[in-house]
mmCIF file of C-alpha atoms in Angstrom:
data_model
loop_
_atom_site.group_PDB
_atom_site.id
_atom_site.type_symbol
_atom_site.label_atom_id
_atom_site.label_comp_id
_atom_site.label_asym_id
_atom_site.label_seq_id
_atom_site.Cartn_x
_atom_site.Cartn_y
_atom_site.Cartn_z
ATOM 1 C CA GLY A 1 3.633 27.769 23.795
ATOM 2 C CA LEU A 2 1.384 27.233 20.369
ATOM 3 C CA PRO A 3 -1.383 24.665 20.911
ATOM 4 C CA PRO A 4 -1.153 20.955 19.049
ATOM 5 C CA CYS A 5 -2.657 22.120 14.894
ATOM 6 C CA ALA A 6 -3.506 18.767 13.257
ATOM 7 C CA PRO A 7 -4.648 18.297 10.102
ATOM 8 C CA ARG A 8 -8.667 18.257 9.737
ATOM 9 C CA THR A 9 -9.919 14.900 8.460
ATOM 10 C CA SER A 10 -12.790 13.650 6.980
ATOM 11 C CA ALA A 11 -14.421 10.013 7.975
ATOM 12 C CA ASP A 12 -12.160 8.237 5.441
ATOM 13 C CA GLY A 13 -8.863 9.865 6.628
ATOM 14 C CA GLU A 14 -8.370 12.156 4.295
ATOM 15 C CA HIS A 15 -7.935 16.186 4.262
ATOM 16 C CA ALA A 16 -11.553 17.834 4.486
ATOM 17 C CA PRO A 17 -11.477 21.017 2.737
ATOM 18 C CA ALA A 18 -14.048 23.573 3.387
ATOM 19 C CA SER A 19 -17.439 22.680 1.527
ATOM 20 C CA ALA A 20 -17.758 26.093 0.177
ATOM 21 C CA ALA A 21 -14.423 25.288 -1.577
ATOM 22 C CA VAL A 22 -15.361 22.233 -3.309
ATOM 23 C CA ALA A 23 -17.628 24.184 -5.759
ATOM 24 C CA LEU A 24 -14.721 26.021 -7.260
ATOM 25 C CA VAL A 25 -13.121 23.502 -8.331
ATOM 26 C CA ASP A 26 -14.583 22.527 -11.677
ATOM 27 C CA GLY A 27 -15.151 24.867 -14.633
ATOM 28 C CA ALA A 28 -13.747 28.067 -15.467
ATOM 29 C CA ALA A 29 -13.810 29.132 -12.077
ATOM 30 C CA GLY A 30 -11.728 26.350 -10.892
ATOM 31 C CA GLU A 31 -8.817 27.489 -13.684
ATOM 32 C CA LEU A 32 -8.996 31.164 -11.534
ATOM 33 C CA VAL A 33 -8.877 29.547 -8.444
ATOM 34 C CA ARG A 34 -5.637 27.662 -9.559
ATOM 35 C CA GLU A 35 -4.088 30.647 -11.139
ATOM 36 C CA LEU A 36 -4.775 32.916 -7.717
ATOM 37 C CA LEU A 37 -3.585 29.876 -6.017
ATOM 38 C CA ASP A 38 -0.446 29.853 -7.982
ATOM 39 C CA GLY A 39 0.521 33.562 -8.604
ATOM 40 C CA CYS A 40 -0.704 34.990 -5.772
ATOM 41 C CA LEU A 41 -1.530 33.364 -2.735
ATOM 42 C CA LEU A 42 0.860 30.217 -2.113
ATOM 43 C CA PRO A 43 3.679 33.068 -3.276
ATOM 44 C CA ALA A 44 2.220 35.799 -0.755
ATOM 45 C CA LEU A 45 2.089 33.006 2.058
ATOM 46 C CA THR A 46 5.523 32.769 2.096
ATOM 47 C CA GLN A 47 6.233 36.600 2.497
ATOM 48 C CA LEU A 48 4.555 36.245 6.214
ATOM 49 C CA GLN A 49 6.090 35.622 9.143
ATOM 50 C CA ALA A 50 4.328 32.236 10.610
ATOM 51 C CA ASN A 51 0.539 33.073 10.147
ATOM 52 C CA ALA A 52 -1.284 29.943 10.895
ATOM 53 C CA GLY A 53 -5.107 31.195 10.217
ATOM 54 C CA MET A 54 -3.880 32.420 6.922
ATOM 55 C CA ALA A 55 -1.951 28.881 6.000
ATOM 56 C CA ALA A 56 -5.678 27.568 7.428
ATOM 57 C CA GLU A 57 -7.416 29.934 4.885
ATOM 58 C CA VAL A 58 -5.661 28.971 2.197
ATOM 59 C CA TRP A 59 -5.632 25.118 2.952
ATOM 60 C CA SER A 60 -9.362 25.778 2.861
ATOM 61 C CA VAL A 61 -9.163 26.499 -0.719
ATOM 62 C CA LEU A 62 -6.026 24.525 -2.235
ATOM 63 C CA GLY A 63 -7.516 21.152 -0.164
ATOM 64 C CA ALA A 64 -10.685 21.234 -2.464
ATOM 65 C CA LEU A 65 -8.252 20.570 -5.531
ATOM 66 C CA PRO A 66 -7.123 16.839 -6.231
ATOM 67 C CA TYR A 67 -3.765 15.746 -5.231
ATOM 68 C CA THR A 68 -2.271 15.901 -8.655
ATOM 69 C CA GLN A 69 -3.127 19.141 -9.414
ATOM 70 C CA ARG A 70 -2.301 20.523 -5.397
ATOM 71 C CA TYR A 71 1.455 18.776 -6.115
ATOM 72 C CA ALA A 72 2.149 20.487 -9.597
ATOM 73 C CA LEU A 73 0.983 23.803 -7.833
ATOM 74 C CA TYR A 74 3.455 23.140 -4.820
ATOM 75 C CA ALA A 75 6.433 21.887 -7.783
ATOM 76 C CA ALA A 76 5.981 25.641 -10.114
ATOM 77 C CA LEU A 77 6.396 27.296 -6.439
ATOM 78 C CA LYS A 78 9.151 25.485 -5.494
ATOM 79 C CA ALA A 79 11.088 25.777 -8.998
ATOM 80 C CA ARG A 80 10.128 29.391 -8.552
ATOM 81 C CA SER A 81 11.638 29.547 -5.148
ATOM 82 C CA GLU A 82 15.007 28.251 -5.770
ATOM 83 C CA GLY A 83 15.447 30.189 -9.167
ATOM 84 C CA ARG A 84 15.012 27.851 -11.558
ATOM 85 C CA SER A 85 12.473 28.524 -14.228
ATOM 86 C CA ASP A 86 8.927 27.487 -14.277
ATOM 87 C CA SER A 87 8.185 24.488 -17.065
ATOM 88 C CA ARG A 88 4.814 25.946 -17.491
ATOM 89 C CA SER A 89 5.626 29.235 -18.381
ATOM 90 C CA ASP A 90 4.677 29.411 -22.106
ATOM 91 C CA ALA A 91 0.871 28.723 -20.624
ATOM 92 C CA ARG A 92 0.930 31.644 -18.457
ATOM 93 C CA SER A 93 -1.387 34.799 -18.791
ATOM 94 C CA ASP A 94 -0.183 38.154 -18.909
ATOM 95 C CA MET A 95 -1.908 38.478 -15.573
ATOM 96 C CA ARG A 96 -0.171 35.650 -14.326
ATOM 97 C CA SER A 97 3.156 36.910 -15.897
ATOM 98 C CA ASP A 98 2.956 40.134 -13.786
ATOM 99 C CA MET A 99 2.143 38.763 -10.582
ATOM 100 C CA ARG A 100 5.088 36.711 -11.235
ATOM 101 C CA SER A 101 7.703 39.473 -12.577
ATOM 102 C CA ASP A 102 10.415 39.270 -9.629
ATOM 103 C CA THR A 103 11.019 36.122 -7.545
ATOM 104 C CA LEU A 104 13.577 37.330 -5.616
ATOM 105 C CA PRO A 105 11.596 37.090 -2.368
ATOM 106 C CA LEU A 106 10.631 33.813 -3.134
ATOM 107 C CA VAL A 107 14.414 33.027 -3.176
ATOM 108 C CA VAL A 108 14.957 35.001 -0.070
ATOM 109 C CA ALA A 109 11.971 33.573 1.666
ATOM 110 C CA TRP A 110 13.268 29.585 0.629
ATOM 111 C CA LYS A 111 16.719 30.442 2.198
ATOM 112 C CA ARG A 112 15.849 31.764 4.976
ATOM 113 C CA ALA A 113 12.816 29.017 5.859
ATOM 114 C CA GLN A 114 15.645 26.281 5.219
ATOM 115 C CA ASN A 115 18.203 28.206 7.310
ATOM 116 C CA ASP A 116 15.122 27.815 10.344
ATOM 117 C CA ALA A 117 14.711 24.426 9.585
ATOM 118 C CA ARG A 118 18.215 23.347 9.940
ATOM 119 C CA ARG A 119 18.397 25.332 12.997
ATOM 120 C CA ILE A 120 15.801 23.409 14.656
ATOM 121 C CA MET A 121 16.966 19.966 13.194
ATOM 122 C CA ARG A 122 20.074 20.592 14.728
ATOM 123 C CA ARG A 123 18.727 20.717 18.326
ATOM 124 C CA LEU A 124 16.208 17.925 17.860
ATOM 125 C CA SER A 125 16.244 14.799 19.729
ATOM 126 C CA LYS A 126 13.913 12.312 21.274
ATOM 127 C CA ASP A 127 13.892 14.032 24.592
ATOM 128 C CA ASN A 128 12.558 17.571 23.297
ATOM 129 C CA THR A 129 10.103 16.492 20.563
ATOM 130 C CA LYS A 130 7.657 18.320 21.903
ATOM 131 C CA LEU A 131 9.150 21.934 22.492
ATOM 132 C CA TYR A 132 11.055 21.798 18.762
ATOM 133 C CA GLY A 133 7.929 20.329 17.268
ATOM 134 C CA ARG A 134 6.006 23.279 17.855
ATOM 135 C CA HIS A 135 8.748 25.304 16.749
ATOM 136 C CA LEU A 136 9.031 23.254 13.177
ATOM 137 C CA ALA A 137 5.266 23.934 12.467
ATOM 138 C CA LYS A 138 5.617 27.840 13.602
ATOM 139 C CA ALA A 139 8.345 27.896 11.023
ATOM 140 C CA SER A 140 6.558 25.789 8.701
ATOM 141 C CA HIS A 141 3.414 28.277 8.303
ATOM 142 C CA ALA A 142 4.371 30.269 5.765
ATOM 143 C CA HIS A 143 6.855 28.125 3.922
ATOM 144 C CA PRO A 144 5.794 24.335 4.641
ATOM 145 C CA LEU A 145 7.834 22.950 1.320
ATOM 146 C CA ALA A 146 11.342 25.089 2.398
ATOM 147 C CA VAL A 147 10.993 23.744 5.731
ATOM 148 C CA LEU A 148 10.211 19.893 5.167
ATOM 149 C CA ASP A 149 12.612 19.840 2.225
ATOM 150 C CA ALA A 150 15.414 20.507 4.667
ATOM 151 C CA LEU A 151 13.677 18.080 7.095
ATOM 152 C CA ILE A 152 13.940 15.126 4.909
ATOM 153 C CA GLY A 153 17.529 16.122 3.846
ATOM 154 C CA GLN A 154 18.489 15.379 7.401
ATOM 155 C CA VAL A 155 16.063 12.491 7.737
ATOM 156 C CA GLU A 156 17.953 10.649 4.322
ATOM 157 C CA SER A 157 21.731 11.358 6.172
ATOM 158 C CA TYR A 158 20.940 10.369 9.855
ATOM 159 C CA GLU A 159 18.193 7.246 10.264
ATOM 160 C CA ASN A 160 18.301 7.969 14.281
ATOM 161 C CA LEU A 161 16.635 11.388 13.235
ATOM 162 C CA ILE A 162 13.075 9.214 11.766
ATOM 163 C CA ASN A 163 11.518 8.390 15.389
ATOM 164 C CA PRO A 164 11.984 11.879 17.054
ATOM 165 C CA VAL A 165 11.049 13.513 13.533
ATOM 166 C CA VAL A 166 7.802 11.691 13.264
ATOM 167 C CA GLU A 167 6.780 12.195 16.856
ATOM 168 C CA SER A 168 7.795 15.968 16.576
ATOM 169 C CA LEU A 169 5.154 16.696 13.594
ATOM 170 C CA ARG A 170 2.458 16.105 15.224
ATOM 171 C CA TRP A 171 2.033 19.945 15.645
ATOM 172 C CA LEU A 172 1.730 20.825 11.355
ATOM 173 C CA SER A 173 -0.896 22.094 10.209
ATOM 174 C CA ALA A 174 -3.099 20.471 7.073
ATOM 175 C CA LEU A 175 -1.201 22.487 4.436
ATOM 176 C CA SER A 176 2.152 21.495 6.044
ATOM 177 C CA PHE A 177 1.180 17.655 6.026
ATOM 178 C CA ASP A 178 0.133 18.173 2.318
ATOM 179 C CA ALA A 179 3.249 19.587 1.394
ATOM 180 C CA LEU A 180 5.448 16.881 2.892
ATOM 181 C CA SER A 181 3.552 14.226 1.295
ATOM 182 C CA TYR A 182 4.899 16.050 -1.907
ATOM 183 C CA THR A 183 8.421 17.012 -0.966
ATOM 184 C CA LEU A 184 8.683 12.793 0.223
ATOM 185 C CA LEU A 185 7.832 12.257 -3.724
ATOM 186 C CA GLU A 186 10.059 14.407 -4.809
ATOM 187 C CA HIS A 187 12.841 13.278 -2.913
ATOM 188 C CA LEU A 188 12.275 9.360 -4.035
ATOM 189 C CA GLY A 189 11.761 10.526 -7.654
ATOM 190 C CA THR A 190 15.224 11.995 -8.054
ATOM 191 C CA GLY A 191 18.171 10.709 -10.329
ATOM 192 C CA ARG A 192 20.274 10.050 -6.880
ATOM 193 C CA ALA A 193 21.963 6.295 -7.141
ATOM 194 C CA ARG A 194 19.286 3.892 -5.447
ATOM 195 C CA LEU A 195 22.010 0.891 -4.845
ATOM 196 C CA LYS A 196 25.499 1.535 -2.764
ATOM 197 C CA ALA A 197 29.223 1.135 -4.439
ATOM 198 C CA ASP A 198 28.888 -2.736 -3.930
ATOM 199 C CA GLY A 199 25.605 -2.817 -6.114
ATOM 200 C CA LEU A 200 23.756 -5.124 -4.105
ATOM 201 C CA ASN A 201 22.280 -3.109 -1.131
ATOM 202 C CA ALA A 202 20.030 0.042 -1.577
ATOM 203 C CA SER A 203 21.310 3.542 -0.593
ATOM 204 C CA HIS A 204 21.352 4.361 2.883
ATOM 205 C CA TRP A 205 19.526 7.395 1.665
ATOM 206 C CA LEU A 206 16.990 5.478 0.248
ATOM 207 C CA GLN A 207 16.341 3.049 3.302
ATOM 208 C CA SER A 208 16.218 6.169 5.526
ATOM 209 C CA LEU A 209 13.268 7.753 3.655
ATOM 210 C CA CYS A 210 11.123 4.264 2.931
ATOM 211 C CA SER A 211 11.286 3.818 6.942
ATOM 212 C CA PHE A 212 10.555 7.362 7.521
ATOM 213 C CA CYS A 213 7.490 7.005 4.876
ATOM 214 C CA ALA A 214 6.293 3.986 6.562
ATOM 215 C CA SER A 215 6.399 5.533 10.078
ATOM 216 C CA LEU A 216 4.951 8.228 8.983
ATOM 217 C CA PHE A 217 2.125 7.516 7.052
ATOM 218 C CA LYS A 218 1.437 5.003 9.491
ATOM 219 C CA ARG A 219 1.320 7.465 12.608
ATOM 220 C CA TYR A 220 -0.445 10.101 11.343
ATOM 221 C CA GLY A 221 -4.098 9.044 9.206
ATOM 222 C CA GLY A 222 -4.763 12.271 7.366
ATOM 223 C CA ILE A 223 -1.958 12.555 5.329
ATOM 224 C CA GLU A 224 -2.250 12.224 1.006
ATOM 225 C CA LEU A 225 -1.078 8.435 0.932
ATOM 226 C CA ARG A 226 -2.459 8.195 -2.659
ATOM 227 C CA GLY A 227 0.058 10.047 -4.510
ATOM 228 C CA LEU A 228 2.630 7.645 -2.590
ATOM 229 C CA LEU A 229 0.848 4.670 -3.962
ATOM 230 C CA HIS A 230 0.501 5.224 -7.191
ATOM 231 C CA PHE A 231 4.187 6.580 -7.268
ATOM 232 C CA VAL A 232 5.476 2.767 -6.822
ATOM 233 C CA ALA A 233 2.620 1.573 -9.307
ATOM 234 C CA HIS A 234 4.489 3.543 -12.143
ATOM 235 C CA ALA A 235 7.711 2.850 -11.072
ATOM 236 C CA LEU A 236 7.123 -0.855 -11.565
ATOM 237 C CA LYS A 237 5.444 -0.201 -14.535
ATOM 238 C CA ALA A 238 8.860 1.435 -15.651
ATOM 239 C CA GLY A 239 10.725 -1.362 -14.267
ATOM 240 C CA GLN A 240 11.963 0.537 -11.417
ATOM 241 C CA SER A 241 12.625 -2.524 -9.261
ATOM 242 C CA THR A 242 14.670 -0.323 -6.101
ATOM 243 C CA GLN A 243 10.810 0.840 -5.217
ATOM 244 C CA LEU A 244 10.048 -2.391 -3.930
ATOM 245 C CA LEU A 245 11.960 -1.167 -0.978
ATOM 246 C CA LEU A 246 8.969 1.389 -0.334
ATOM 247 C CA LEU A 247 6.106 -1.150 -0.984
ATOM 248 C CA THR A 248 7.669 -3.503 1.607
ATOM 249 C CA ALA A 249 8.108 -1.222 4.083
ATOM 250 C CA LEU A 250 4.530 0.097 3.765
ATOM 251 C CA LEU A 251 3.325 -3.424 3.806
ATOM 252 C CA ARG A 252 5.443 -3.960 6.819
ATOM 253 C CA THR A 253 4.689 -1.098 8.908
ATOM 254 C CA MET A 254 0.916 -0.662 7.823
ATOM 255 C CA GLY A 255 -0.216 -3.380 7.117
ATOM 256 C CA ALA A 256 1.648 -5.547 9.452
ATOM 257 C CA GLN A 257 3.007 -7.982 6.932
ATOM 258 C CA GLU A 258 5.909 -9.122 8.662
ATOM 259 C CA HIS A 259 9.022 -10.393 6.583
ATOM 260 C CA VAL A 260 10.738 -13.050 7.948
ATOM 261 C CA ASP A 261 13.981 -14.551 6.304
ATOM 262 C CA GLU A 262 14.454 -17.718 7.562
ATOM 263 C CA LEU A 263 11.633 -20.514 9.069
ATOM 264 C CA SER A 264 11.975 -22.630 11.163
ATOM 265 C CA ASP A 265 10.302 -26.073 10.616
ATOM 266 C CA GLN A 266 7.428 -24.943 12.903
ATOM 267 C CA GLN A 267 6.994 -21.891 11.473
ATOM 268 C CA ILE A 268 6.809 -23.635 8.005
ATOM 269 C CA ASP A 269 4.303 -26.287 8.817
ATOM 270 C CA ALA A 270 1.865 -23.445 10.967
ATOM 271 C CA LEU A 271 1.822 -21.485 7.175
ATOM 272 C CA ALA A 272 -0.901 -24.568 6.209
ATOM 273 C CA GLY A 273 -2.980 -23.573 9.364
ATOM 274 C CA SER A 274 -5.873 -20.942 9.408
ATOM 275 C CA ASP A 275 -5.135 -17.379 9.360
ATOM 276 C CA ALA A 276 -4.485 -16.954 12.915
ATOM 277 C CA LEU A 277 -2.057 -19.509 13.189
ATOM 278 C CA ARG A 278 0.134 -17.954 10.302
ATOM 279 C CA THR A 279 -0.030 -14.822 11.992
ATOM 280 C CA ALA A 280 0.887 -16.252 15.114
ATOM 281 C CA SER A 281 3.866 -18.127 13.863
ATOM 282 C CA ILE A 282 5.424 -14.875 12.261
ATOM 283 C CA ASP A 283 4.474 -12.289 15.039
ATOM 284 C CA LEU A 284 3.271 -13.293 18.364
ATOM 285 C CA ALA A 285 2.504 -9.672 19.371
ATOM 286 C CA ALA A 286 0.223 -9.430 16.299
ATOM 287 C CA ALA A 287 -1.590 -12.357 17.069
ATOM 288 C CA ALA A 288 -2.659 -11.457 20.837
ATOM 289 C CA GLY A 289 -4.340 -8.225 19.193
ATOM 290 C CA ALA A 290 -3.199 -5.199 16.826
ATOM 291 C CA LYS A 291 -3.285 -1.698 18.491
ATOM 292 C CA PRO A 292 -6.436 0.225 17.127
ATOM 293 C CA ALA A 293 -3.866 2.804 15.414
ATOM 294 C CA ALA A 294 -2.696 -0.103 13.485
ATOM 295 C CA LYS A 295 -5.945 -1.739 12.420
ATOM 296 C CA LYS A 296 -6.610 1.779 11.602
ATOM 297 C CA GLY A 297 -3.411 2.158 9.123
ATOM 298 C CA ALA A 298 -4.054 -1.518 7.562
ATOM 299 C CA ALA A 299 -7.966 -0.399 6.327
ATOM 300 C CA ARG A 300 -6.835 3.127 5.008
ATOM 301 C CA LEU A 301 -3.875 1.612 3.388
ATOM 302 C CA LEU A 302 -6.745 -1.099 2.333
ATOM 303 C CA ALA A 303 -9.454 1.356 1.518
ATOM 304 C CA ILE A 304 -7.260 3.156 -1.125
ATOM 305 C CA LEU A 305 -5.684 -0.041 -2.769
ATOM 306 C CA LEU A 306 -8.958 -0.854 -3.485
ATOM 307 C CA ALA A 307 -10.574 2.402 -4.505
ATOM 308 C CA ASP A 308 -8.293 3.272 -6.741
ATOM 309 C CA GLY A 309 -7.422 0.077 -8.682
ATOM 310 C CA LEU A 310 -4.114 -0.367 -7.299
ATOM 311 C CA ALA A 311 -4.407 -3.790 -5.814
ATOM 312 C CA PRO A 312 -5.292 -5.794 -9.141
ATOM 313 C CA MET A 313 -2.475 -3.287 -10.778
ATOM 314 C CA LEU A 314 0.105 -3.860 -8.564
ATOM 315 C CA LEU A 315 -0.488 -7.717 -8.241
ATOM 316 C CA VAL A 316 0.298 -7.946 -12.305
ATOM 317 C CA LEU A 317 3.114 -5.736 -12.311
ATOM 318 C CA LEU A 318 4.915 -7.413 -9.649
ATOM 319 C CA GLY A 319 4.141 -10.592 -11.376
ATOM 320 C CA ARG A 320 5.016 -9.164 -14.468
ATOM 321 C CA GLN A 321 7.819 -7.419 -12.854
ATOM 322 C CA ARG A 322 9.305 -10.846 -11.301
ATOM 323 C CA ALA A 323 9.065 -12.837 -14.363
ATOM 324 C CA THR A 324 10.648 -10.487 -16.804
ATOM 325 C CA LEU A 325 13.619 -8.994 -13.612
ATOM 326 C CA CYS A 326 16.015 -11.443 -14.852
ATOM 327 C CA HIS A 327 15.857 -10.932 -18.503
ATOM 328 C CA ALA A 328 15.716 -7.239 -18.250
ATOM 329 C CA THR A 329 18.179 -6.079 -16.158
ATOM 330 C CA ASP A 330 21.207 -5.017 -17.884
ATOM 331 C CA THR A 331 23.398 -5.420 -14.723
ATOM 332 C CA PRO A 332 26.554 -7.695 -15.160
ATOM 333 C CA HIS A 333 26.211 -8.878 -11.157
ATOM 334 C CA LEU A 334 24.662 -12.050 -11.172
ATOM 335 C CA LYS A 335 24.167 -11.736 -7.315
ATOM 336 C CA LEU A 336 22.330 -8.320 -7.487
ATOM 337 C CA VAL A 337 20.007 -10.210 -10.183
ATOM 338 C CA GLY A 338 19.044 -12.770 -7.780
ATOM 339 C CA GLU A 339 18.503 -10.347 -4.678
ATOM 340 C CA LEU A 340 16.109 -7.930 -6.655
ATOM 341 C CA HIS A 341 14.397 -11.448 -7.889
ATOM 342 C CA ASP A 342 14.145 -12.198 -4.405
ATOM 343 C CA ARG A 343 12.701 -9.072 -3.574
ATOM 344 C CA CYS A 344 10.105 -8.993 -5.999
ATOM 345 C CA HIS A 345 9.163 -12.321 -4.961
ATOM 346 C CA ASP A 346 9.006 -11.364 -1.348
ATOM 347 C CA ALA A 347 7.087 -7.987 -2.208
ATOM 348 C CA LEU A 348 4.373 -10.115 -4.587
ATOM 349 C CA LEU A 349 3.759 -12.619 -1.756
ATOM 350 C CA GLN A 350 3.359 -9.701 0.956
ATOM 351 C CA THR A 351 0.807 -7.711 -1.048
ATOM 352 C CA VAL A 352 -1.201 -10.767 -1.696
ATOM 353 C CA THR A 353 -1.273 -11.730 2.006
ATOM 354 C CA PHE A 354 -2.172 -8.535 2.796
ATOM 355 C CA ILE A 355 -4.910 -7.957 0.722
ATOM 356 C CA THR A 356 -6.329 -11.740 0.784
ATOM 357 C CA SER A 357 -6.512 -11.054 4.802
ATOM 358 C CA HIS A 358 -8.481 -8.388 4.520
ATOM 359 C CA VAL A 359 -11.157 -9.078 1.492
ATOM 360 C CA PRO A 360 -13.259 -11.586 1.747
ATOM 361 C CA PRO A 361 -12.917 -14.363 -1.678
ATOM 362 C CA ALA A 362 -16.598 -13.303 -3.113
ATOM 363 C CA GLU A 363 -15.334 -9.585 -3.206
ATOM 364 C CA TYR A 364 -11.558 -10.813 -4.137
ATOM 365 C CA ALA A 365 -12.501 -13.274 -7.380
ATOM 366 C CA SER A 366 -14.583 -9.972 -8.864
ATOM 367 C CA LEU A 367 -11.208 -7.902 -7.827
ATOM 368 C CA VAL A 368 -8.755 -9.960 -9.440
ATOM 369 C CA PRO A 369 -9.090 -11.148 -13.368
ATOM 370 C CA PRO A 370 -9.223 -14.897 -13.833
ATOM 371 C CA VAL A 371 -5.846 -17.215 -13.923
ATOM 372 C CA GLN A 372 -6.916 -17.196 -17.981
ATOM 373 C CA THR A 373 -6.897 -13.432 -18.307
ATOM 374 C CA LEU A 374 -3.237 -13.392 -15.962
ATOM 375 C CA VAL A 375 -1.647 -15.967 -17.704
ATOM 376 C CA ILE A 376 -2.377 -14.967 -21.310
ATOM 377 C CA GLY A 377 -3.364 -11.405 -21.305
ATOM 378 C CA HIS A 378 -0.552 -10.425 -18.946
ATOM 379 C CA ARG A 379 2.031 -12.939 -19.603
ATOM 380 C CA LEU A 380 2.228 -13.775 -16.163
ATOM 381 C CA GLU A 381 4.171 -17.627 -14.822
ATOM 382 C CA VAL A 382 1.210 -19.900 -14.132
ATOM 383 C CA GLU A 383 2.493 -20.300 -10.334
ATOM 384 C CA VAL A 384 2.421 -16.925 -10.189
ATOM 385 C CA ALA A 385 -1.252 -16.476 -11.303
ATOM 386 C CA PHE A 386 -3.079 -19.213 -9.401
ATOM 387 C CA HIS A 387 -1.424 -17.890 -6.183
ATOM 388 C CA ILE A 388 -2.778 -14.356 -7.205
ATOM 389 C CA ALA A 389 -6.012 -15.809 -8.089
ATOM 390 C CA ARG A 390 -6.176 -18.662 -5.280
ATOM 391 C CA HIS A 391 -8.228 -16.782 -2.924
ATOM 392 C CA GLY A 392 -10.825 -15.673 -5.230
ATOM 393 C CA TYR A 393 -11.585 -19.747 -5.678
ATOM 394 C CA ALA A 394 -12.671 -20.142 -2.482
ATOM 395 C CA ALA A 395 -15.944 -18.250 -3.195
ATOM 396 C CA GLN A 396 -16.804 -21.056 -5.738
ATOM 397 C CA ARG A 397 -16.076 -23.908 -3.221
ATOM 398 C CA GLY A 398 -18.144 -22.297 -0.795
#
């Protein structure tokens, strides 16, 4: 059998490209590298037969690029593989146009890889994840975009496949894991209906995909998470309240922030106590001590929220969404408006709880704007602004 091909990761959990490739990112050399990847290396990889070594060499260069540039390359390759025109065709040079003069081999490779992936997925179950996980990894070496696109389509349709699929992905290469993070974003950003016919509940495909994302990013620490969190922030900024389902799934699975719809009187009283008592009142298993993998997932999620400035941005966006949701929603269903408001409020509470439970008050005070700025500058409700800023005032009391 094939040995496990785990992603090469750095100390912070992100993929670590070869040091020689990092110098090629900037300037004219970086533009040349992107052109070669876009017009030659990535298309040529799709024509090979499961060459794990070549996929690793391509990733050693591709992994040096920021995730935004990598995702743009994936999008261009997928467009040509599906027979669609590349939106950046007007910016191509003559050399790049010559290299892409014939897309038929890419279309054939895409169809072949998708058929292989569907054939493997039909046989995958919780009892044979080791066997077919290796087959899945081998099929993804040449064309990870096609294989993983078919895989996610199956996960969206069959929720019972989430756990077996997550377990079977342990043999994917670093390039395939990165392509998987892009493919997830593409599926989440489609224009499909996000609500069921009743107009109240999230669509089945969205619920399955959010659960799969949460389980995947908790299980594998080397996958690019920044793109997904930035996607959630931009969706909230655009008023897409249905993406709250993805945020709460990440907080619940990676951040161990359990949500309980109905609390007993004893649990409500316990929420006025210490952090340990509040945790025990919601989840006794978490109070006994989180597993090392769970702690790593929470630390990684927090590190990205703080490093990219997403923590204060998400808090402000959630508070603003909560304040304007009732007026900005054009749906005639009053019950749906109430459901979306409750969902937004729960997401705000989970986000604040997650950040405040891991960030000291002094650091939190420098991270979050003061109440005056939240109310006047960001137009948040007074009670929401005080809830967001309250943890920072503990540093002043100390």
